[in-house]
Amino acid sequence: MATSKFFTLKEARLSNNCPECYSNDGLEITFKQKLTENLFCKAITKDIIHELKCFNCNTTIFPIRWTDDIEGVVNYQMRALEPKAKFIKLKPLAWFIIISDIVIVALIILFATGVLSF
Ligand SMILES: [Zn+2]
């Protein structure tokens, strides 16, 4: 039931030439961080992906097409990134299960110790 999504962490314009159309004002790098979600919780992972796109020729530039210059700039941008800290957020369903567990355990203890009886 787990799904994963990516949210945009940072976008930056590069002044490098596009390897496809040679325009130097169309490249944009996007860094995305992965978020997983299931029935019980939402969690930010440490996984970060990046995507280079040229808005001039509307092409996604895969790393295999990157020039050394592009790679240098992207590495620099990546080092300057501040990823969101890993965190897990419990959803109401998880809280409901945790709290009902506590209640059940408390009731069992109360019965076992004779504090409560029918
Ligand atoms: Zn281009």
Coordinates of C-alpha atoms and ligand atoms in Angstrom, one line a residue:
M1 CA 0.0 0.0 0.0
A2 CA 3.0 2.3 0.1
T3 CA 3.2 5.0 -2.5
S4 CA 6.1 7.3 -3.1
K5 CA 6.1 10.8 -4.4
F6 CA 8.7 13.4 -5.0
F7 CA 8.5 17.0 -4.0
T8 CA 10.5 19.8 -5.4
L9 CA 13.4 20.7 -3.2
K10 CA 15.1 23.2 -5.4
E11 CA 15.1 24.6 -8.9
A12 CA 18.0 26.4 -10.4
R13 CA 18.6 28.0 -13.8
L14 CA 21.9 27.1 -15.4
S15 CA 23.8 29.4 -17.7
N16 CA 25.4 26.5 -19.6
N17 CA 24.6 25.7 -23.2
C18 CA 22.0 23.1 -23.8
P19 CA 23.6 20.0 -25.5
E20 CA 20.5 19.8 -27.8
C21 CA 19.7 23.3 -29.0
Y22 CA 22.8 25.1 -27.7
S23 CA 20.7 27.8 -26.1
N24 CA 22.3 29.2 -23.0
D25 CA 19.2 30.4 -21.2
G26 CA 16.9 27.4 -21.2
L27 CA 18.5 24.9 -18.8
E28 CA 17.0 24.3 -15.5
I29 CA 17.9 21.7 -12.9
T30 CA 15.3 20.4 -10.5
F31 CA 16.1 18.5 -7.3
K32 CA 13.4 16.4 -5.9
Q33 CA 13.3 14.5 -2.6
K34 CA 11.3 11.3 -2.1
L35 CA 8.4 11.0 0.2
T36 CA 6.8 7.7 1.0
E37 CA 3.3 7.3 2.2
N38 CA 1.2 4.4 3.4
L39 CA -2.0 4.0 5.4
F40 CA -0.3 4.8 8.7
C41 CA 2.3 7.4 8.1
K42 CA 4.0 9.8 5.8
A43 CA 7.8 9.8 5.7
I44 CA 10.5 11.9 4.1
T45 CA 13.4 9.8 2.8
K46 CA 16.9 10.8 2.1
D47 CA 16.6 9.9 -1.6
I48 CA 17.1 12.9 -3.9
I49 CA 16.8 12.8 -7.6
H50 CA 17.6 15.5 -10.1
E51 CA 16.3 16.3 -13.5
L52 CA 17.8 18.6 -16.1
K53 CA 15.4 20.2 -18.5
C54 CA 15.8 22.7 -21.3
F55 CA 12.8 25.0 -21.6
N56 CA 14.0 26.3 -24.9
C57 CA 13.8 23.0 -26.8
N58 CA 11.6 21.3 -24.2
T59 CA 13.9 18.3 -23.8
T60 CA 14.9 16.4 -20.7
I61 CA 18.7 16.2 -20.7
F62 CA 19.8 12.9 -19.4
P63 CA 23.1 12.7 -17.6
I64 CA 24.6 10.8 -20.5
R65 CA 24.3 14.0 -22.6
W66 CA 25.8 16.3 -19.9
T67 CA 28.9 18.2 -20.7
D68 CA 31.7 18.4 -18.0
D69 CA 30.6 22.0 -17.4
I70 CA 27.0 21.0 -16.7
E71 CA 28.1 18.2 -14.5
G72 CA 30.3 20.6 -12.5
V73 CA 27.5 23.1 -12.0
V74 CA 25.1 20.4 -11.0
N75 CA 27.5 18.9 -8.5
Y76 CA 28.0 22.4 -7.1
Q77 CA 24.3 22.9 -6.8
M78 CA 23.9 19.5 -5.2
R79 CA 26.5 20.3 -2.5
A80 CA 24.6 23.5 -1.7
L81 CA 21.4 21.6 -1.3
E82 CA 19.7 21.5 2.1
P83 CA 17.6 18.4 2.1
K84 CA 14.7 18.2 4.4
A85 CA 15.5 16.2 7.5
K86 CA 14.1 12.7 7.5
F87 CA 10.9 12.6 9.4
I88 CA 7.9 10.4 9.9
K89 CA 4.5 11.7 10.4
L90 CA 1.8 9.4 11.8
K91 CA -1.6 9.6 10.3
P92 CA -4.8 9.6 12.4
L93 CA -5.3 5.9 11.6
A94 CA -2.0 5.0 13.2
W95 CA -2.8 7.2 16.2
F96 CA -6.1 5.5 16.5
I97 CA -4.5 2.0 16.5
I98 CA -1.8 3.1 19.0
I99 CA -4.3 4.7 21.4
S100 CA -6.7 1.8 21.2
D101 CA -3.8 -0.6 21.9
I102 CA -2.9 1.4 25.0
V103 CA -6.5 1.4 26.2
I104 CA -6.8 -2.4 25.6
V105 CA -3.5 -3.0 27.5
A106 CA -4.6 -0.7 30.3
L107 CA -7.9 -2.6 30.6
I108 CA -6.2 -6.0 30.6
I109 CA -3.8 -4.8 33.4
L110 CA -6.8 -3.4 35.4
F111 CA -8.7 -6.6 35.1
A112 CA -5.6 -8.8 35.8
T113 CA -4.8 -6.8 39.0
G114 CA -8.5 -6.9 40.1
V115 CA -8.9 -3.2 40.1
L116 CA -11.8 -3.6 37.6
S117 CA -14.3 -6.4 37.7
F118 CA -17.7 -7.2 36.3
Ligands
ZN1 ZN 17.7 23.0 -25.4

